[in-house]
Amino acid sequence: MDMVRDILDKQVIDREQVKIGKVDGLVAELRPGKPPRIVAIELGSIALARRLGARPGGWMAKLSARLGGKRHGEPHRIAWNRVREIGIDIEFDIDVRETTIFDWQNWLRDHLVGRIPGAG
């Protein structure tokens, strides 16, 4: 399997078939004398910005931490051992409601979009 081609940018869904986002990064474990092993995927703007380089990734991490608190200063990670199925989408054995992945979207909905007449 070509991990970059077959995994990066694929849609991620949880066990309830809720679309979470796209795979923005891969986390590999380097092992002496063995090939690297994927241990997690990363989602979110920080991981996506890191694909452009260390500087954009650092800026996005600082901005996210400033707006959302320290816990939002790192990309969202899902352990690779939680993969249920890889097909058109990648299904993980998680419940997105038990994560912080949608915190920013929920805040925008509650504080901005919800105040637009006719949007609610």
CSV table of N, CA and C in Angstrom, one decimal, residues 11 13 17 20 28 33 36-37 45-46 52 58 62 65-66 72-73 76 84 86 90 94 98-99 106 111 119:
chain,number,residue,atom,x,y,z
A,11,GLN,N,-11.5,10.8,3.0
A,11,GLN,CA,-12.5,11.1,4.0
A,11,GLN,C,-12.5,10.2,5.2
A,13,ILE,N,-14.5,8.8,8.6
A,13,ILE,CA,-15.8,8.7,9.2
A,13,ILE,C,-15.7,7.9,10.5
A,17,GLN,N,-20.9,6.6,11.0
A,17,GLN,CA,-20.9,7.1,9.6
A,17,GLN,C,-20.9,8.6,9.5
A,20,ILE,N,-16.0,13.2,9.5
A,20,ILE,CA,-15.2,13.9,10.5
A,20,ILE,C,-14.3,15.0,9.8
A,28,ALA,N,4.2,8.5,11.8
A,28,ALA,CA,5.0,7.2,11.7
A,28,ALA,C,5.9,7.0,12.8
A,33,GLY,N,16.3,-0.7,11.9
A,33,GLY,CA,16.4,-1.9,11.2
A,33,GLY,C,15.0,-2.4,10.6
A,36,PRO,N,9.3,2.0,8.6
A,36,PRO,CA,8.4,2.8,9.5
A,36,PRO,C,7.1,2.2,9.6
A,37,ARG,N,6.4,2.5,10.7
A,37,ARG,CA,5.0,2.0,10.9
A,37,ARG,C,4.1,3.1,11.2
A,45,SER,N,-6.6,21.9,10.7
A,45,SER,CA,-5.8,22.9,10.0
A,45,SER,C,-4.3,22.9,10.3
A,46,ILE,N,-4.0,22.5,11.5
A,46,ILE,CA,-2.6,22.5,11.9
A,46,ILE,C,-1.8,21.4,11.1
A,52,LEU,N,2.7,22.4,4.3
A,52,LEU,CA,3.3,23.5,3.6
A,52,LEU,C,4.6,23.9,4.2
A,58,GLY,N,3.6,26.0,12.4
A,58,GLY,CA,3.8,26.7,13.7
A,58,GLY,C,2.8,27.9,13.9
A,62,LYS,N,-0.1,28.1,16.8
A,62,LYS,CA,-0.2,29.2,17.8
A,62,LYS,C,-1.5,29.9,17.7
A,65,ALA,N,-4.2,27.6,19.3
A,65,ALA,CA,-4.1,27.6,20.8
A,65,ALA,C,-4.6,28.9,21.3
A,66,ARG,N,-4.3,30.0,20.7
A,66,ARG,CA,-4.7,31.3,21.2
A,66,ARG,C,-6.3,31.4,21.1
A,72,HIS,N,-6.0,22.9,21.8
A,72,HIS,CA,-6.3,23.0,20.4
A,72,HIS,C,-5.0,23.4,19.6
A,73,GLY,N,-3.9,23.4,20.4
A,73,GLY,CA,-2.6,23.8,19.7
A,73,GLY,C,-1.9,22.6,19.1
A,76,HIS,N,-5.6,17.1,15.7
A,76,HIS,CA,-6.3,16.0,16.2
A,76,HIS,C,-5.7,14.7,15.7
A,84,ARG,N,-11.3,0.7,11.2
A,84,ARG,CA,-12.2,-0.4,11.0
A,84,ARG,C,-12.1,-0.9,9.5
A,86,ILE,N,-10.8,0.4,5.3
A,86,ILE,CA,-10.3,1.3,4.3
A,86,ILE,C,-10.9,1.0,3.0
A,90,ILE,N,-12.2,6.2,5.0
A,90,ILE,CA,-11.6,5.4,6.1
A,90,ILE,C,-12.5,5.5,7.3
A,94,ILE,N,-14.3,5.1,16.4
A,94,ILE,CA,-14.4,6.2,17.4
A,94,ILE,C,-15.8,6.8,17.3
A,98,GLU,N,-17.3,12.2,21.2
A,98,GLU,CA,-16.4,12.1,22.4
A,98,GLU,C,-15.0,12.7,22.2
A,99,THR,N,-14.9,13.5,21.1
A,99,THR,CA,-13.6,14.1,20.8
A,99,THR,C,-13.8,15.6,20.7
A,106,ASN,N,-18.7,23.9,16.2
A,106,ASN,CA,-19.8,24.1,17.2
A,106,ASN,C,-19.8,25.5,17.7
A,111,HIS,N,-22.1,30.8,18.0
A,111,HIS,CA,-21.8,32.3,18.2
A,111,HIS,C,-21.9,33.1,17.0
A,119,ALA,N,-30.7,31.7,9.3
A,119,ALA,CA,-29.7,30.6,9.2
A,119,ALA,C,-30.0,29.5,10.2
